[in-house]
Structures are given as structure tokens and as C-alpha cells.
mmCIF file of C-alpha atoms in Angstrom:
data_model
loop_
_atom_site.group_PDB
_atom_site.id
_atom_site.type_symbol
_atom_site.label_atom_id
_atom_site.label_comp_id
_atom_site.label_asym_id
_atom_site.label_seq_id
_atom_site.Cartn_x
_atom_site.Cartn_y
_atom_site.Cartn_z
ATOM 1 C CA MET A 512 -18.605 -7.412 3.359
ATOM 2 C CA THR A 513 -17.483 -9.158 6.586
ATOM 3 C CA ASP A 514 -15.660 -8.184 9.804
ATOM 4 C CA GLN A 515 -13.287 -11.159 9.462
ATOM 5 C CA ILE A 516 -9.665 -10.005 9.755
ATOM 6 C CA ILE A 517 -7.365 -11.593 7.113
ATOM 7 C CA LEU A 518 -4.374 -9.606 8.029
ATOM 8 C CA ASP A 519 -3.478 -8.105 11.386
ATOM 9 C CA VAL A 520 -0.356 -5.948 11.564
ATOM 10 C CA ARG A 521 0.788 -5.277 15.220
ATOM 11 C CA ASN A 522 3.344 -3.000 16.661
ATOM 12 C CA LEU A 523 5.494 -3.082 13.426
ATOM 13 C CA ARG A 524 8.820 -1.268 13.631
ATOM 14 C CA VAL A 525 11.440 -1.079 10.774
ATOM 15 C CA GLU A 526 14.869 0.326 11.050
ATOM 16 C CA PHE A 527 17.456 1.248 8.390
ATOM 17 C CA HIS A 528 21.113 1.404 9.001
ATOM 18 C CA THR A 529 22.542 4.330 7.222
ATOM 19 C CA GLU A 530 25.915 6.126 7.278
ATOM 20 C CA GLN A 531 24.260 8.858 9.273
ATOM 21 C CA GLY A 532 22.787 6.683 11.835
ATOM 22 C CA ILE A 533 19.788 4.460 12.385
ATOM 23 C CA ALA A 534 16.616 5.596 10.596
ATOM 24 C CA ARG A 535 13.317 4.294 12.136
ATOM 25 C CA ALA A 536 11.206 4.442 8.973
ATOM 26 C CA VAL A 537 8.197 2.628 10.540
ATOM 27 C CA ASP A 538 7.300 2.886 14.252
ATOM 28 C CA GLN A 539 4.609 1.017 16.145
ATOM 29 C CA VAL A 540 2.255 0.602 13.156
ATOM 30 C CA ASP A 541 -0.802 -1.322 13.885
ATOM 31 C CA PHE A 542 -3.803 -1.936 11.439
ATOM 32 C CA LYS A 543 -6.143 -4.606 10.433
ATOM 33 C CA LEU A 544 -7.434 -5.564 7.054
ATOM 34 C CA LYS A 545 -10.778 -7.074 6.734
ATOM 35 C CA LYS A 546 -11.698 -9.797 4.375
ATOM 36 C CA GLY A 547 -13.219 -8.575 1.150
ATOM 37 C CA ARG A 548 -12.447 -4.825 1.785
ATOM 38 C CA ILE A 549 -10.090 -2.303 0.416
ATOM 39 C CA LEU A 550 -7.855 -0.647 2.926
ATOM 40 C CA GLY A 551 -6.162 2.733 1.844
ATOM 41 C CA ILE A 552 -2.834 3.803 3.261
ATOM 42 C CA ALA A 553 -2.441 7.474 2.764
ATOM 43 C CA GLY A 554 0.207 10.096 3.490
ATOM 44 C CA GLU A 555 3.041 12.163 2.056
ATOM 45 C CA SER A 556 6.027 10.690 0.313
ATOM 46 C CA GLY A 557 8.581 9.375 2.863
ATOM 47 C CA CYS A 558 5.920 8.654 5.596
ATOM 48 C CA GLY A 559 6.513 4.811 5.582
ATOM 49 C CA LYS A 560 3.734 3.473 3.343
ATOM 50 C CA SER A 561 5.940 1.535 1.027
ATOM 51 C CA VAL A 562 8.178 0.207 3.701
ATOM 52 C CA THR A 563 5.095 -1.209 5.500
ATOM 53 C CA ALA A 564 4.145 -2.993 2.393
ATOM 54 C CA LEU A 565 7.616 -4.310 1.637
ATOM 55 C CA SER A 566 7.684 -5.435 5.448
ATOM 56 C CA ILE A 567 4.565 -7.530 4.852
ATOM 57 C CA MET A 568 6.039 -9.112 1.655
ATOM 58 C CA ARG A 569 9.318 -9.684 3.386
ATOM 59 C CA LEU A 570 11.037 -7.845 0.563
ATOM 60 C CA LEU A 571 12.960 -5.174 2.569
ATOM 61 C CA PRO A 572 16.463 -4.652 1.336
ATOM 62 C CA LYS A 573 19.155 -6.556 3.323
ATOM 63 C CA PRO A 574 21.284 -6.072 5.131
ATOM 64 C CA VAL A 575 20.539 -2.337 5.580
ATOM 65 C CA SER A 576 16.990 -2.821 6.932
ATOM 66 C CA ARG A 577 15.357 -5.020 9.467
ATOM 67 C CA ILE A 578 12.068 -5.559 11.249
ATOM 68 C CA VAL A 579 12.993 -4.808 14.817
ATOM 69 C CA GLN A 580 9.649 -5.812 16.283
ATOM 70 C CA GLY A 581 6.136 -6.588 15.440
ATOM 71 C CA LYS A 582 3.817 -9.223 13.982
ATOM 72 C CA ALA A 583 1.894 -9.646 10.730
ATOM 73 C CA MET A 584 -0.777 -12.216 11.364
ATOM 74 C CA PHE A 585 -2.049 -13.683 7.895
ATOM 75 C CA ASN A 586 -4.995 -16.092 8.640
ATOM 76 C CA GLY A 587 -3.704 -16.649 12.174
ATOM 77 C CA VAL A 588 -0.007 -17.227 11.180
ATOM 78 C CA ASP A 589 2.747 -14.632 11.777
ATOM 79 C CA ILE A 590 4.384 -13.953 8.397
ATOM 80 C CA PHE A 591 7.574 -12.630 10.227
ATOM 81 C CA ASN A 592 8.230 -15.963 11.746
ATOM 82 C CA LEU A 593 7.916 -18.043 8.442
ATOM 83 C CA SER A 594 10.954 -19.798 6.973
ATOM 84 C CA ILE A 595 12.138 -18.464 3.563
ATOM 85 C CA ASN A 596 10.641 -21.567 2.004
ATOM 86 C CA ASP A 597 7.295 -21.052 3.471
ATOM 87 C CA MET A 598 7.265 -17.423 2.505
ATOM 88 C CA HIS A 599 7.807 -18.296 -1.011
ATOM 89 C CA HIS A 600 4.502 -20.271 -1.032
ATOM 90 C CA ILE A 601 2.660 -17.204 0.261
ATOM 91 C CA ARG A 602 4.578 -14.350 -1.551
ATOM 92 C CA GLY A 603 2.819 -14.003 -5.148
ATOM 93 C CA LYS A 604 0.256 -16.940 -4.514
ATOM 94 C CA LYS A 605 -1.652 -15.863 -1.447
ATOM 95 C CA ILE A 606 -0.271 -12.240 -1.006
ATOM 96 C CA ALA A 607 0.748 -10.360 -4.196
ATOM 97 C CA MET A 608 1.956 -6.969 -4.751
ATOM 98 C CA ILE A 609 1.775 -4.434 -7.610
ATOM 99 C CA PHE A 610 4.937 -2.396 -7.421
ATOM 100 C CA GLN A 611 5.106 1.411 -7.806
ATOM 101 C CA GLU A 612 7.068 1.688 -11.130
ATOM 102 C CA PRO A 613 6.284 -1.049 -13.686
ATOM 103 C CA MET A 614 9.347 -0.162 -15.918
ATOM 104 C CA THR A 615 11.727 -1.030 -13.105
ATOM 105 C CA ALA A 616 9.566 -3.838 -11.728
ATOM 106 C CA LEU A 617 9.570 -5.714 -15.089
ATOM 107 C CA ASN A 618 12.779 -7.289 -16.176
ATOM 108 C CA PRO A 619 13.814 -5.386 -19.250
ATOM 109 C CA VAL A 620 15.773 -8.267 -21.012
ATOM 110 C CA HIS A 621 12.968 -10.808 -20.798
ATOM 111 C CA GLY A 622 9.676 -10.761 -22.864
ATOM 112 C CA ILE A 623 6.369 -10.314 -21.192
ATOM 113 C CA GLY A 624 5.312 -13.860 -21.797
ATOM 114 C CA LYS A 625 8.318 -15.357 -20.220
ATOM 115 C CA GLN A 626 7.918 -13.264 -17.050
ATOM 116 C CA ILE A 627 4.245 -14.299 -16.509
ATOM 117 C CA ILE A 628 4.940 -17.901 -17.295
ATOM 118 C CA GLU A 629 7.619 -17.770 -14.658
ATOM 119 C CA ILE A 630 4.884 -17.233 -12.005
ATOM 120 C CA TYR A 631 3.044 -20.440 -13.065
ATOM 121 C CA LYS A 632 6.353 -22.380 -13.000
ATOM 122 C CA LEU A 633 7.081 -21.212 -9.491
ATOM 123 C CA HIS A 634 3.421 -21.818 -8.032
ATOM 124 C CA PHE A 635 1.894 -24.463 -10.459
ATOM 125 C CA SER A 636 4.772 -26.599 -11.422
ATOM 126 C CA GLU A 637 2.194 -29.476 -12.238
ATOM 127 C CA PHE A 638 0.988 -27.405 -15.360
ATOM 128 C CA SER A 639 2.376 -28.505 -18.795
ATOM 129 C CA SER A 640 4.064 -25.801 -20.952
ATOM 130 C CA TYR A 641 1.016 -25.341 -22.978
ATOM 131 C CA GLU A 642 -1.263 -24.787 -19.914
ATOM 132 C CA MET A 643 1.096 -22.118 -18.590
ATOM 133 C CA THR A 644 1.204 -20.368 -21.804
ATOM 134 C CA THR A 645 -2.576 -20.384 -22.138
ATOM 135 C CA ALA A 646 -3.021 -19.309 -18.631
ATOM 136 C CA ALA A 647 -0.726 -16.309 -19.217
ATOM 137 C CA VAL A 648 -2.476 -15.284 -22.330
ATOM 138 C CA THR A 649 -5.825 -15.470 -20.659
ATOM 139 C CA MET A 650 -4.642 -13.424 -17.828
ATOM 140 C CA LEU A 651 -3.419 -10.686 -20.198
ATOM 141 C CA GLU A 652 -6.952 -10.842 -21.771
ATOM 142 C CA LYS A 653 -8.661 -10.532 -18.411
ATOM 143 C CA VAL A 654 -6.846 -7.255 -17.656
ATOM 144 C CA GLY A 655 -7.930 -5.750 -20.922
ATOM 145 C CA ILE A 656 -4.730 -6.071 -23.090
ATOM 146 C CA PRO A 657 -5.595 -6.272 -26.793
ATOM 147 C CA ASP A 658 -3.841 -8.971 -28.948
ATOM 148 C CA PRO A 659 -2.444 -10.689 -25.827
ATOM 149 C CA ASP A 660 -0.667 -13.240 -28.086
ATOM 150 C CA LYS A 661 1.399 -10.524 -29.666
ATOM 151 C CA VAL A 662 2.030 -8.730 -26.258
ATOM 152 C CA MET A 663 3.362 -12.194 -24.897
ATOM 153 C CA LYS A 664 6.325 -11.769 -27.397
ATOM 154 C CA LYS A 665 7.006 -8.066 -26.557
ATOM 155 C CA TYR A 666 9.518 -6.683 -24.119
ATOM 156 C CA PRO A 667 8.642 -4.006 -21.477
ATOM 157 C CA HIS A 668 10.071 -0.983 -23.240
ATOM 158 C CA GLN A 669 7.645 -1.707 -26.191
ATOM 159 C CA LEU A 670 4.611 -0.999 -24.121
ATOM 160 C CA SER A 671 3.146 2.047 -22.883
ATOM 161 C CA GLY A 672 3.051 2.823 -19.141
ATOM 162 C CA GLY A 673 -0.623 1.826 -18.812
ATOM 163 C CA MET A 674 -0.045 -1.465 -20.657
ATOM 164 C CA ARG A 675 2.943 -2.252 -18.475
ATOM 165 C CA GLN A 676 0.928 -1.583 -15.396
ATOM 166 C CA ARG A 677 -1.845 -3.998 -16.775
ATOM 167 C CA VAL A 678 0.846 -6.657 -17.248
ATOM 168 C CA MET A 679 2.051 -6.046 -13.502
ATOM 169 C CA ILE A 680 -1.638 -6.586 -12.412
ATOM 170 C CA ALA A 681 -1.914 -9.719 -14.586
ATOM 171 C CA MET A 682 1.159 -11.144 -12.927
ATOM 172 C CA ALA A 683 -0.126 -10.053 -9.359
ATOM 173 C CA LEU A 684 -3.439 -11.715 -9.944
ATOM 174 C CA ALA A 685 -2.197 -14.849 -11.810
ATOM 175 C CA CYS A 686 -2.489 -16.928 -8.650
ATOM 176 C CA GLU A 687 -5.777 -15.456 -7.520
ATOM 177 C CA PRO A 688 -4.286 -14.083 -4.228
ATOM 178 C CA GLN A 689 -6.274 -13.616 -1.076
ATOM 179 C CA ILE A 690 -4.560 -10.196 -0.558
ATOM 180 C CA LEU A 691 -3.339 -7.682 -3.152
ATOM 181 C CA ILE A 692 -1.056 -4.804 -2.176
ATOM 182 C CA ALA A 693 -1.156 -2.059 -4.774
ATOM 183 C CA ASP A 694 1.726 0.421 -4.164
ATOM 184 C CA GLU A 695 1.013 3.732 -5.977
ATOM 185 C CA PRO A 696 -0.420 1.780 -8.782
ATOM 186 C CA THR A 697 -1.188 4.761 -11.012
ATOM 187 C CA THR A 698 2.100 6.587 -10.593
ATOM 188 C CA ALA A 699 3.179 8.446 -13.787
ATOM 189 C CA LEU A 700 0.002 7.472 -15.673
ATOM 190 C CA ASP A 701 -2.357 10.024 -17.147
ATOM 191 C CA VAL A 702 -5.651 10.642 -15.588
ATOM 192 C CA THR A 703 -7.796 8.394 -17.977
ATOM 193 C CA VAL A 704 -5.431 5.527 -17.581
ATOM 194 C CA GLN A 705 -5.287 6.080 -13.835
ATOM 195 C CA ALA A 706 -9.093 5.639 -13.674
ATOM 196 C CA GLN A 707 -8.847 2.537 -15.873
ATOM 197 C CA ILE A 708 -6.235 0.860 -13.631
ATOM 198 C CA LEU A 709 -8.265 1.541 -10.501
ATOM 199 C CA ASP A 710 -11.429 0.331 -11.984
ATOM 200 C CA LEU A 711 -9.674 -2.765 -13.064
ATOM 201 C CA ILE A 712 -8.401 -3.578 -9.500
ATOM 202 C CA LYS A 713 -11.976 -2.882 -8.078
ATOM 203 C CA GLU A 714 -13.528 -5.124 -10.685
ATOM 204 C CA PHE A 715 -11.164 -8.110 -9.639
ATOM 205 C CA GLN A 716 -11.664 -7.326 -6.006
ATOM 206 C CA LYS A 717 -15.479 -7.625 -6.423
ATOM 207 C CA LYS A 718 -15.335 -10.644 -8.459
ATOM 208 C CA SER A 719 -12.936 -12.565 -6.335
ATOM 209 C CA GLY A 720 -13.704 -11.260 -2.946
ATOM 210 C CA MET A 721 -9.927 -10.703 -2.213
ATOM 211 C CA SER A 722 -8.673 -7.920 0.272
ATOM 212 C CA VAL A 723 -6.709 -5.022 -1.138
ATOM 213 C CA ILE A 724 -4.177 -2.639 0.476
ATOM 214 C CA LEU A 725 -4.080 0.515 -1.731
ATOM 215 C CA ILE A 726 -1.165 2.796 -1.112
ATOM 216 C CA THR A 727 -1.503 6.269 -2.225
ATOM 217 C CA HIS A 728 -0.738 9.909 -1.585
ATOM 218 C CA ASP A 729 -4.123 10.970 -3.235
ATOM 219 C CA LEU A 730 -6.923 11.241 -0.988
ATOM 220 C CA GLY A 731 -9.297 11.512 -4.032
ATOM 221 C CA VAL A 732 -8.340 7.941 -4.894
ATOM 222 C CA ILE A 733 -8.919 6.858 -1.325
ATOM 223 C CA ALA A 734 -12.382 8.493 -1.257
ATOM 224 C CA GLU A 735 -13.418 6.764 -4.449
ATOM 225 C CA ASN A 736 -12.014 3.212 -4.005
ATOM 226 C CA CYS A 737 -11.464 2.376 -0.324
ATOM 227 C CA ASP A 738 -13.547 1.218 2.580
ATOM 228 C CA ASP A 739 -11.202 1.869 5.319
ATOM 229 C CA VAL A 740 -8.182 4.226 5.569
ATOM 230 C CA VAL A 741 -4.962 4.589 7.469
ATOM 231 C CA VAL A 742 -3.317 7.964 7.499
ATOM 232 C CA MET A 743 0.516 7.884 8.118
ATOM 233 C CA TYR A 744 2.976 10.569 9.025
ATOM 234 C CA ALA A 745 6.775 10.214 9.350
ATOM 235 C CA GLY A 746 6.583 6.429 10.109
ATOM 236 C CA ARG A 747 3.650 6.474 12.541
ATOM 237 C CA ILE A 748 -0.129 6.171 12.185
ATOM 238 C CA ALA A 749 -1.989 9.506 12.638
ATOM 239 C CA GLU A 750 -5.546 8.359 12.132
ATOM 240 C CA LYS A 751 -7.439 5.268 11.265
ATOM 241 C CA ALA A 752 -11.170 5.218 10.208
ATOM 242 C CA THR A 753 -13.479 4.000 7.741
ATOM 243 C CA VAL A 754 -13.559 6.332 4.552
ATOM 244 C CA THR A 755 -16.935 7.875 5.274
ATOM 245 C CA THR A 756 -16.051 8.777 8.975
ATOM 246 C CA LEU A 757 -12.614 10.151 7.845
ATOM 247 C CA PHE A 758 -13.961 12.432 5.311
ATOM 248 C CA LYS A 759 -17.003 13.553 7.447
ATOM 249 C CA ARG A 760 -15.194 14.016 10.744
ATOM 250 C CA PRO A 761 -11.307 14.011 10.607
ATOM 251 C CA VAL A 762 -9.807 14.849 14.004
ATOM 252 C CA HIS A 763 -6.042 14.664 13.494
ATOM 253 C CA PRO A 764 -4.536 18.167 12.366
ATOM 254 C CA TYR A 765 -2.528 16.280 9.734
ATOM 255 C CA THR A 766 -5.575 14.720 8.220
ATOM 256 C CA LYS A 767 -7.280 18.008 8.351
ATOM 257 C CA GLY A 768 -4.476 19.642 6.574
ATOM 258 C CA LEU A 769 -4.419 16.973 3.776
ATOM 259 C CA LEU A 770 -8.054 17.329 3.372
ATOM 260 C CA THR A 771 -8.353 21.131 3.084
ATOM 261 C CA SER A 772 -5.369 21.130 0.585
ATOM 262 C CA ILE A 773 -7.463 19.274 -1.873
ATOM 263 C CA PRO A 774 -8.810 21.395 -4.715
ATOM 264 C CA SER A 775 -12.539 22.122 -4.398
ATOM 265 C CA LEU A 776 -15.117 23.337 -6.946
ATOM 266 C CA SER A 777 -16.766 25.067 -3.960
ATOM 267 C CA ARG A 778 -13.763 27.275 -3.323
ATOM 268 C CA LYS A 779 -13.634 30.738 -4.658
ATOM 269 C CA ALA A 780 -11.757 30.818 -8.056
ATOM 270 C CA LYS A 781 -8.323 31.953 -8.027
ATOM 271 C CA THR A 782 -7.727 31.754 -4.421
ATOM 272 C CA ILE A 783 -4.495 30.353 -2.860
ATOM 273 C CA LEU A 784 -4.791 26.632 -2.064
ATOM 274 C CA PRO A 785 -4.329 25.791 1.597
ATOM 275 C CA THR A 786 -1.077 23.885 2.276
ATOM 276 C CA ILE A 787 0.676 22.278 5.355
ATOM 277 C CA LYS A 788 3.651 24.441 6.021
ATOM 278 C CA GLY A 789 7.133 22.758 6.331
ATOM 279 C CA ASN A 790 8.402 19.227 5.300
ATOM 280 C CA VAL A 791 8.131 15.776 6.745
ATOM 281 C CA GLN A 792 10.627 15.270 9.592
ATOM 282 C CA SER A 793 13.634 13.288 8.582
ATOM 283 C CA VAL A 794 13.480 9.854 10.286
ATOM 284 C CA LEU A 795 17.200 10.312 11.315
ATOM 285 C CA ASN A 796 16.223 13.536 13.213
ATOM 286 C CA LEU A 797 12.798 13.124 14.828
ATOM 287 C CA PRO A 798 11.302 15.377 17.443
ATOM 288 C CA GLU A 799 10.920 14.361 21.132
ATOM 289 C CA GLY A 800 7.185 14.369 21.125
ATOM 290 C CA CYS A 801 4.575 14.183 18.332
ATOM 291 C CA ARG A 802 6.306 13.958 14.879
ATOM 292 C CA PHE A 803 3.769 16.378 13.344
ATOM 293 C CA ALA A 804 4.288 19.010 16.105
ATOM 294 C CA PRO A 805 6.821 21.178 14.247
ATOM 295 C CA ARG A 806 4.202 21.702 11.474
ATOM 296 C CA CYS A 807 0.989 21.612 13.484
ATOM 297 C CA PRO A 808 -0.669 25.016 13.832
ATOM 298 C CA LEU A 809 -2.381 23.620 17.133
ATOM 299 C CA ALA A 810 0.665 22.275 18.743
ATOM 300 C CA ALA A 811 0.854 22.766 22.633
ATOM 301 C CA ASP A 812 3.778 21.974 24.995
ATOM 302 C CA ILE A 813 2.607 18.453 25.641
ATOM 303 C CA CYS A 814 2.672 17.731 21.873
ATOM 304 C CA ARG A 815 6.401 18.745 21.816
ATOM 305 C CA LYS A 816 7.392 16.582 24.924
ATOM 306 C CA MET A 817 5.189 13.498 24.676
ATOM 307 C CA ILE A 818 4.557 11.042 21.785
ATOM 308 C CA PRO A 819 0.724 10.807 21.656
ATOM 309 C CA ARG A 820 -1.014 7.479 22.068
ATOM 310 C CA GLU A 821 -3.665 6.206 19.896
ATOM 311 C CA ARG A 822 -7.087 7.264 21.136
ATOM 312 C CA ARG A 823 -10.365 5.885 20.294
ATOM 313 C CA MET A 824 -12.807 8.440 18.794
ATOM 314 C CA ASP A 825 -15.482 6.121 17.755
ATOM 315 C CA LYS A 826 -16.074 2.471 17.156
ATOM 316 C CA ASN A 827 -14.058 2.210 14.092
ATOM 317 C CA HIS A 828 -12.118 5.556 14.547
ATOM 318 C CA THR A 829 -8.778 6.345 16.304
ATOM 319 C CA ALA A 830 -6.333 9.104 16.334
ATOM 320 C CA ALA A 831 -2.836 9.625 17.767
ATOM 321 C CA CYS A 832 -3.279 13.139 18.823
ATOM 322 C CA HIS A 833 -3.091 14.923 22.332
ATOM 323 C CA LEU A 834 -5.728 17.410 21.174
ATOM 324 C CA ALA A 835 -8.021 15.182 19.271
ATOM 325 C CA ASP A 836 -11.673 15.905 19.775
ATOM 326 C CA ILE A 837 -13.726 13.399 21.750
#
């Protein structure tokens, strides 16, 4: 583990132009990814986790969305200022992404082999056809797919969800990237397969020393797999800390609400599970002050009038809350 920063996202703001108006999906998001560490980004659906990841990859849908401001410094270079050609050399080769739904991410009309080989054609054009095929088979074998030669000839619909996700991981890791972004990599998979997929990502991370951004709404996944964590709510960061600190001493009411809503064996049987009342605010109709104020049981007048600034709680712990403990 080192404290070297490989990715530094600063003041990121992303807007979507819709028929109902401008939706600010991500607003003033700042975080750092350290080399060789796993950073978890947690929060409810619609809080801006995936939009943040797509911004880093420069894959936001055009022309409905745009990065209004911010920087994403990768090894000292601002990704947002790179030309399309320069970004092609980074995307997939140096920063790779596992998308949320493998069935839609994989092309249904092309075989698995063709889709993996395409990566080598794009980034390793000096390889011969035989070398590309061999590398693709080897990669499938590394991610635990049995009979990789046969799988190379199959189509996505012929594979189970777990196998499709392993194919996505093989494609993402084919170029041995420095950063892997895993966007809800266990969505729609059963519990045992989820554990296998997460173990596979951690295994590759430890062997290669790559950095990982793991996006999930499951705090159990965060606790078991991550070193650092960012909690997002309605496009903004609520709290940032190391995983140990966050679970031992959460200070933001939203983080506390998420943690208390996790089922626990220590809780009395057949008791109602605590929940956070209400729904995430629409980014088209955001409150004037803190975005969590309409759902916060502790909200005061200042919370409804002023947007809270990020406050330092400890060396590696910050929270955007007027009432956060110091």
C-alpha cells in the first residue's frame, strides 16, 4: 500500500439536458484514488455513482450530457483535456471498466472470441492473429472460465450471467490497466457467484497492484473489499473516509442511516428493519440547502438554507454536514 495518488478527481460537475430542464447529476465531486488501493463509491440508485465513472472514462452520452467543470488528473494529466485520439490510448489500456449489465455491454451478434480479440487489435496491433487468439484464450482461462477454447466460439446469450461477467472482467483486464472501474459488477447475480466475481477482482488487484474503483449500493461489499470509501447522495459527496473509520465512526446522518438499515444478527428477531424515510431528491428539483435535509431526522434551519461544505473530521475523514460531530 502507498499514498501515491494515481487519480485525482476535482470539483466534477456533470449536467444532463432534458425536456424538463437541466439536471445536475454530479455536483462538485472530489476524491482521490491511491495506487494499489480499492476505493468504494456507495449510495442509493440515482446518486451519481455511474455518471461519475462514465465521466472519468469520457463515455457520457452526447449531446444530452456534458462535463461543465472539473478535472480528472490521471498520473498528472487531466483526462478531460485529452484529445479523442489520446483518450483512445488510455481507455481500455490504462483505465478499464466493467459495466453494470454484461448482457447489454457485450455485443449479442458477435462471438466472445471476436470481442476479446478486438481489444488486442486496438491496443496491440503488432500482435499476429495467432498471438491475439492465444492471449484471448489465456485471459479467459485466468478469469476461471472452463473450456476457454469452446467459449471463444460462443455468443453472449449462450453463457450464464456469471460467465458473461467473467468475460467482461477478462476484457477489462486484457491490457493490464493501472485502474479498473467496476460498476455494480455483481448486479443480478446470485450470492455465491457475487462472491466469486468479487474475489476474482481482488485477486487480480493484489497480483498486479492496480487501483480499483468499486461502485456499489451494498455496504457489505464495501466493508469486505475496499480500503477507502466515498458515500454519495443526490450527486454530491456526503462522506469520505477509510473503510475502518467509516464503519466505526460515521458522522453524516445519511451514512448512519445506511449502516443502521443493514440486517444484523445482533438485532432482535422479527423486528422491523430501520429505513431512511422518503426518496432521493430528483436532480431536476433539488432543495436550496443540504440535499439530504428533506429526509434527515436531524435537519435544522441552516440545513434547509445553506449547502454544507466538506468538513475535516480526522486525517482521512471528511463529511459535508452542518451538524457533523467534530
